[in-house]
Amino acid sequence: MLRKDLLRVSRRGGRYQPQFIGPANAQLAASILETFRSHVGTPQHELDAAIEQLEREETDFKLVRGLRALCERETTVATVSEIPPDRIRRVVFAAAESADGVASSAERDDVLKQAAKRLGTTSDTVAEGLYADRSKNQILTAFEPRWDADGLCAQYNLSLAQTALFDATEVRIRSDDPKALISALGRLRLLYEIERTEDGRVVVITGPDALFRRTRRYGTAFARLLRTVAQSALTWELVATIDDRGSERTLTLHNGDITVPESEPIAEPTYDSAIEADFAARFTALESDWELQREPEPLETGHRVMIPDFAFDYAHSDFRVYFEVMGFWTPEYIEKKLTQIRDVEDVELIVAVDESLGVGEMLKQTESHIIPYTNTVRVKAVVDVLRSYETQLLAAAAETLPAAIEPSAQVTSLEAVATAYGVSVKAIENRSFPAHVQLGQQLVSPTVLETIGDEVSDGMTYADVESIAGKYEITETSALLSTIGYRVKWDGLSGGTVKSLPE
Amino acid sequence: MTVSLRFADGMIQIDAESPDQRPPLPGVETDPRTGIQSAPAYRYAAIRAILAQLDIPVDDAIHVDQTLQLTTAYKLRPYQEDALAAWSDRSQRGVIELPTGSGKTVIAISAIAALGVPTLIVVPTIDLLEQWETELTREFGDMVEIGRLGGGEQRLGEITVSTYDSAYLRIAEIGNKFGLLVCDEVHHLGGQGYQDIGRLCAAPARLGLTATFERPDGAHEEIRELIGAQVYSIDVDSLAGEHLAAYDIRRIEVELTPQERANYEDAQQTFLDYVRSAGIQFTSGSDYLQLVKRSGNDPRAREALLAKQRAREIMMNAEEKAIELSRILDRHREDRVIVFTAHTELVYRLSERFLLPAITSETGTTERRGILSKFRDGTYSRVIAANVLDEGVDVPDANVAVVISGSGSEREFTQRLGRILRPKQDGSKAVLYELVSNETAEERVADRRR
């Protein structure tokens, strides 16, 4: 985080966008690092002067000051003086007092001489040491930055984004690590709601006082939150409402904007239990029309959230089923889970329950599908439930499909047609295609068949026929040949020739 | 039906066995995010009052009514007594307006002793923080713990003094620990963020102190809501002669040296050239702000601002002022002299030149106390300080003050300083010198235009 007066944002188009720096600024970052390094052993004011020179050369002095502020945190300064300056002052001021004050430079010399005598040193040492402890006179004794020029730029971008959040009144976050997000919210004493949007659920975050007024009070908490989110999630997006001296602006940040320097690269998500890991591995190995997602998004349950272990996304339409594995845990955990499952918003939810918990009866009153298990969750049991959804989806799809389908393409496939309708191939298998002839999994118009029929003649090699078919993107060569009235006479391993069938 | 009250994050949370039958309470709303009924903490007194009126039993976990045994040795002056009585009559809420130097601290200390409850005192500067801490420790230090939030320390006590900044940051966490909230220089509370200190604190009794209550932005309406209306006011004129010292003002205008004048004109010209080419009018303060804003990405604007700053520094640091100061110090060898200037660097330059004990914002607490107490007991008869009077800090009596300003006279500053001057034992009048640079540059520019 930087001081607010060092914030650099663009306000174009009602936005509030931090002016991030990139490789073009690495040279500046390097010269600032070098300026600090070369001033180790000199008084602070010399460093100040050198940095001020850089400020004049750069068009953006706030950028220079921001980088400088970050570097300053990596320095050590110390008062260097033979005699402690506060002692020098006491002696000097006492001497000045007994001389009835100093008005002329001759009087000053006298007083310094007396003080020097008292302190057993020279007048010059006294004069130089008088304010050696002022921060501008202190000596920079060490500079140990944690980063190189690129790292400094990354640190700057993170700090800048955090500073931009100081005036935020609300932030909305989407993250692929909702667990880390929710637990950080508790730690930072922030409050949240889950909002459903077209692009999934988003966590809307404010603080307690936001119930009564729009307030910037939680800005620094948002800034801390940003660090957690950027550190824990691989993909995330943060949209903040900024109270910019009374006018409302929008700040948008996402994973491409900032990195947290020095943090470990984000590892693959770990599983809460071996049972979950085992299930995920076995389900993924399976061919299925459902894609498995880990800790997909937070669901609203009463005034809290529940983050299910998994979600299954149906390949052929926008349909999601959540899956929670209830393993053995503490009684409090089970109680909390039960409440969550009872109160969760209206979604499709499958719950696998360890039979030894003995909570199956309680769960029966919920809307969820219950799968009891011992030791491991049987993939087949889950697939069976998913199949029942599939059947429902097929039935629903069938109702929306016309009895006869006429795709506009001359050559197409059942799969392409199914995708166009957003259903599975199964849903269209029993439809009629009056404008096409079905060749296996493909649909071909009679016109194309006629053209191919003209090109194919008796005695052609099978390979030639295949390449003619290929021209029209037909892969079902055998079905094609029998439809246009030919058969293949195979000739050992070297291939074959086509013969027309008797009429 | 019992209603229970809890404090959390600056909110009063209300829970009732049968919420449907609960009477409506001021400011209470149901938080859709948590399902909890809550109100900002400043509503606490009103909520308690209504529940008491309706005879509804309360399970109150907020505990602001802990009693402390406090006594004070202070004797109030009649107008101070009037002020305190007026405040007590208004349910111990409201603002007292009194000029600087008329003993606002004394009134607050008497209020704290009379109420005998844990108290949070909020002040705008580190100087005031330290002054209050000293006073409170002297009065109550042997009876209760005196806490301090700000200036590098974060210590809570039954009586705690805090800066506005620290209080803003911590109020949501500590707002339930005090029965009385005292805001010194209460006009600061009108600032957007600082209002939270009043809003998120549960203290039923509230006292605001100020020398200038009316805020131009109308934020005193907020103060009225959070602290209470103005309950007492007295102006400088009705106190002058009675409790404040009379003094003479001597204004000394110094000339710049030829070299200084040349440098000044040069800097001033750089500034004016930019301003003219950029078409900035300077008809209002916002024009200057506009220039500051531009300097963020326009190097020429920044150069202009730096030039203006240089010009001011030349004015401020005019050598002739130092020479004039040496004459004053020479003339007043037998007197008690305080030298003031707003510029820290100038303070140190003069301190080094005339070997004067210096107090600035850089001075550590121990050394500052040491210098002030040595000035008080006569070990030192001169000090130089930067701006410590801005918010009415008690300074030991002096009979000579020297204010060094840039070109204009800092009228407000001078008036406040005047109030701390005391006549000498022999009855001779106190004197205040104003050292200003003679600014002829503006006239010359005007001449050139003709």
CSV table of C-alpha atoms in Angstrom, one decimal, chain B residues 78-288:
chain,number,residue,atom,x,y,z
B,78,PRO,CA,-17.7,31.2,36.7
B,79,TYR,CA,-18.0,31.0,32.9
B,80,GLN,CA,-16.6,27.5,32.9
B,81,GLU,CA,-19.1,26.5,35.5
B,82,ASP,CA,-21.9,28.0,33.4
B,83,ALA,CA,-20.7,26.0,30.4
B,84,LEU,CA,-20.6,22.8,32.3
B,85,ALA,CA,-24.0,23.3,33.8
B,86,ALA,CA,-25.5,24.0,30.4
B,87,TRP,CA,-24.0,20.8,29.1
B,88,SER,CA,-25.3,18.7,32.0
B,89,ASP,CA,-28.8,20.2,31.6
B,90,ARG,CA,-28.9,18.9,28.0
B,91,SER,CA,-28.5,15.2,29.0
B,92,GLN,CA,-24.7,15.5,28.9
B,93,ARG,CA,-24.6,16.1,25.2
B,94,GLY,CA,-23.6,19.1,23.2
B,95,VAL,CA,-20.9,21.5,22.1
B,96,ILE,CA,-19.2,24.2,24.2
B,97,GLU,CA,-17.6,27.0,22.2
B,98,LEU,CA,-14.9,28.9,24.0
B,99,PRO,CA,-11.9,30.8,22.7
B,100,THR,CA,-8.4,29.2,22.8
B,101,GLY,CA,-6.7,29.8,26.1
B,102,SER,CA,-9.9,30.0,28.1
B,103,GLY,CA,-9.5,26.6,29.7
B,104,LYS,CA,-11.5,24.1,27.7
B,105,THR,CA,-9.4,21.3,29.0
B,106,VAL,CA,-10.4,22.2,32.6
B,107,ILE,CA,-14.0,22.0,31.7
B,108,ALA,CA,-13.6,18.5,30.1
B,109,ILE,CA,-11.6,17.3,33.1
B,110,SER,CA,-14.4,18.5,35.5
B,111,ALA,CA,-17.0,16.7,33.3
B,112,ILE,CA,-15.0,13.5,33.4
B,113,ALA,CA,-14.7,13.7,37.2
B,114,ALA,CA,-18.4,14.5,37.6
B,115,LEU,CA,-19.6,11.6,35.5
B,116,GLY,CA,-17.0,9.2,36.7
B,117,VAL,CA,-17.2,6.9,33.6
B,118,PRO,CA,-14.6,5.6,31.2
B,119,THR,CA,-13.9,8.3,28.7
B,120,LEU,CA,-12.4,8.6,25.2
B,121,ILE,CA,-10.9,12.0,24.4
B,122,VAL,CA,-10.2,12.7,20.7
B,123,VAL,CA,-7.8,15.5,19.7
B,124,PRO,CA,-6.6,16.6,16.3
B,125,THR,CA,-2.8,16.8,16.7
B,126,ILE,CA,0.1,15.0,18.4
B,127,ASP,CA,0.8,18.1,20.4
B,128,LEU,CA,-2.6,18.2,21.9
B,129,LEU,CA,-2.5,14.4,22.4
B,130,GLU,CA,0.6,14.9,24.6
B,131,GLN,CA,-0.8,17.9,26.4
B,132,TRP,CA,-4.0,16.1,27.3
B,133,GLU,CA,-2.1,13.0,28.3
B,134,THR,CA,0.0,15.1,30.7
B,135,GLU,CA,-3.0,16.8,32.2
B,136,LEU,CA,-5.0,13.6,32.6
B,137,THR,CA,-2.1,11.8,34.2
B,138,ARG,CA,-1.6,14.7,36.6
B,139,GLU,CA,-5.3,14.7,37.5
B,140,PHE,CA,-6.4,11.1,37.4
B,141,GLY,CA,-3.1,9.1,36.9
B,142,ASP,CA,-3.1,7.7,40.4
B,143,MET,CA,-6.8,6.7,40.2
B,144,VAL,CA,-7.1,5.1,36.8
B,145,GLU,CA,-5.1,3.9,33.8
B,146,ILE,CA,-4.6,6.7,31.2
B,147,GLY,CA,-4.4,5.3,27.7
B,148,ARG,CA,-3.1,6.8,24.6
B,149,LEU,CA,-3.8,6.1,20.9
B,150,GLY,CA,-1.6,7.9,18.4
B,151,GLY,CA,1.9,9.2,17.9
B,152,GLY,CA,3.4,5.7,17.8
B,153,GLU,CA,1.6,4.3,20.9
B,154,GLN,CA,-1.5,2.2,21.1
B,155,ARG,CA,-2.5,1.8,24.7
B,156,LEU,CA,-6.0,1.6,26.0
B,157,GLY,CA,-7.0,2.9,29.5
B,158,GLU,CA,-10.2,3.7,31.4
B,159,ILE,CA,-9.5,7.2,30.3
B,160,THR,CA,-7.9,7.2,26.8
B,161,VAL,CA,-6.8,10.1,24.7
B,162,SER,CA,-6.5,9.5,21.0
B,163,THR,CA,-5.9,11.4,17.8
B,164,TYR,CA,-8.7,11.6,15.3
B,165,ASP,CA,-6.8,9.4,13.0
B,166,SER,CA,-6.3,6.6,15.5
B,167,ALA,CA,-9.8,6.9,16.8
B,168,TYR,CA,-11.2,6.6,13.2
B,169,LEU,CA,-9.2,3.4,12.7
B,170,ARG,CA,-10.1,1.8,15.9
B,171,ILE,CA,-13.5,3.0,16.9
B,172,ALA,CA,-15.4,0.0,15.5
B,173,GLU,CA,-13.4,-2.2,17.8
B,174,ILE,CA,-13.3,0.0,21.0
B,175,GLY,CA,-16.5,2.0,20.6
B,176,ASN,CA,-18.2,0.0,23.5
B,177,LYS,CA,-15.6,0.8,26.1
B,178,PHE,CA,-16.5,4.4,27.0
B,179,GLY,CA,-19.4,6.2,28.7
B,180,LEU,CA,-18.3,9.6,27.7
B,181,LEU,CA,-16.8,10.8,24.4
B,182,VAL,CA,-15.0,14.1,24.4
B,183,CYS,CA,-14.1,15.7,21.0
B,184,ASP,CA,-11.6,18.5,21.3
B,185,GLU,CA,-11.7,20.9,18.4
B,186,VAL,CA,-14.9,19.2,17.6
B,187,HIS,CA,-15.3,20.9,14.2
B,188,HIS,CA,-12.9,18.2,12.9
B,189,LEU,CA,-15.6,15.6,13.6
B,190,GLY,CA,-17.5,17.0,10.6
B,191,GLY,CA,-14.9,15.6,8.2
B,192,GLN,CA,-16.3,12.7,6.2
B,193,GLY,CA,-14.3,9.9,7.8
B,194,TYR,CA,-14.0,11.3,11.2
B,195,GLN,CA,-17.8,11.2,11.6
B,196,ASP,CA,-17.4,7.5,12.1
B,197,ILE,CA,-15.8,8.2,15.5
B,198,GLY,CA,-19.2,9.6,16.6
B,199,ARG,CA,-21.3,7.1,14.7
B,200,LEU,CA,-19.6,3.9,15.8
B,201,CYS,CA,-19.1,4.8,19.5
B,202,ALA,CA,-21.7,3.8,22.0
B,203,ALA,CA,-20.9,6.4,24.7
B,204,PRO,CA,-24.2,8.0,25.8
B,205,ALA,CA,-22.5,11.2,27.1
B,206,ARG,CA,-20.8,13.4,24.5
B,207,LEU,CA,-19.0,16.7,24.8
B,208,GLY,CA,-17.6,18.7,22.0
B,209,LEU,CA,-15.1,21.6,22.5
B,210,THR,CA,-14.3,24.2,19.9
B,211,ALA,CA,-13.2,27.7,19.3
B,212,THR,CA,-14.9,27.8,15.9
B,213,PHE,CA,-18.0,25.7,15.7
B,214,GLU,CA,-19.5,26.6,12.3
B,215,ARG,CA,-18.0,24.6,9.5
B,216,PRO,CA,-18.4,26.2,6.1
B,217,ASP,CA,-19.5,23.0,4.5
B,218,GLY,CA,-22.5,22.6,6.7
B,219,ALA,CA,-21.1,19.5,8.4
B,220,HIS,CA,-21.9,20.9,11.8
B,221,GLU,CA,-25.3,19.4,11.2
B,222,GLU,CA,-23.7,16.0,11.4
B,223,ILE,CA,-21.9,17.1,14.6
B,224,ARG,CA,-25.3,18.2,16.0
B,225,GLU,CA,-26.6,14.7,15.3
B,226,LEU,CA,-23.6,12.9,16.7
B,227,ILE,CA,-22.5,15.1,19.7
B,228,GLY,CA,-25.5,17.4,20.3
B,229,ALA,CA,-26.3,21.1,19.7
B,230,GLN,CA,-24.2,24.0,20.8
B,231,VAL,CA,-25.0,24.4,24.5
B,232,TYR,CA,-22.8,27.3,25.5
B,233,SER,CA,-20.7,30.0,23.8
B,234,ILE,CA,-18.6,32.9,24.8
B,235,ASP,CA,-16.4,35.1,22.6
B,236,VAL,CA,-12.9,36.5,23.0
B,237,ASP,CA,-14.0,40.0,23.6
B,238,SER,CA,-16.0,39.2,26.7
B,239,LEU,CA,-13.0,37.4,28.1
B,240,ALA,CA,-10.3,39.9,27.2
B,241,GLY,CA,-8.7,41.9,30.0
B,242,GLU,CA,-10.3,39.5,32.5
B,243,HIS,CA,-8.5,36.3,31.8
B,244,LEU,CA,-6.4,37.0,28.8
B,245,ALA,CA,-3.3,39.2,28.6
B,246,ALA,CA,-3.1,42.5,26.8
B,247,TYR,CA,-0.1,43.0,24.5
B,248,ASP,CA,1.4,45.2,21.9
B,249,ILE,CA,2.0,44.2,18.3
B,250,ARG,CA,5.0,45.4,16.5
B,251,ARG,CA,5.1,44.6,12.8
B,252,ILE,CA,8.5,44.7,11.2
B,253,GLU,CA,8.8,44.5,7.4
B,254,VAL,CA,12.1,43.4,6.1
B,255,GLU,CA,13.6,43.9,2.6
B,256,LEU,CA,15.0,41.1,0.5
B,257,THR,CA,18.7,41.4,-0.3
B,258,PRO,CA,19.5,42.2,-4.0
B,259,GLN,CA,20.5,38.5,-4.5
B,260,GLU,CA,17.3,37.2,-2.8
B,261,ARG,CA,15.2,39.7,-4.7
B,262,ALA,CA,16.7,38.5,-8.0
B,263,ASN,CA,16.1,34.8,-7.1
B,264,TYR,CA,12.6,35.6,-6.0
B,265,GLU,CA,11.7,37.4,-9.1
B,266,ASP,CA,13.2,34.6,-11.2
B,267,ALA,CA,11.2,32.0,-9.4
B,268,GLN,CA,8.0,34.1,-9.4
B,269,GLN,CA,8.4,34.8,-13.1
B,270,THR,CA,8.7,31.0,-13.9
B,271,PHE,CA,5.5,30.5,-12.0
B,272,LEU,CA,3.6,33.4,-13.6
B,273,ASP,CA,4.7,32.5,-17.1
B,274,TYR,CA,3.3,29.0,-16.8
B,275,VAL,CA,0.1,30.3,-15.2
B,276,ARG,CA,-0.4,32.8,-17.9
B,277,SER,CA,0.3,30.3,-20.8
B,278,ALA,CA,-2.0,27.7,-19.2
B,279,GLY,CA,-4.7,30.4,-18.8
B,280,ILE,CA,-5.2,29.8,-15.1
B,281,GLN,CA,-7.0,32.7,-13.5
B,282,PHE,CA,-6.6,32.2,-9.7
B,283,THR,CA,-9.9,33.6,-8.9
B,284,SER,CA,-10.6,30.9,-6.4
B,285,GLY,CA,-8.8,28.3,-4.4
B,286,SER,CA,-9.9,25.6,-6.8
B,287,ASP,CA,-7.7,27.2,-9.5
B,288,TYR,CA,-4.6,26.5,-7.4
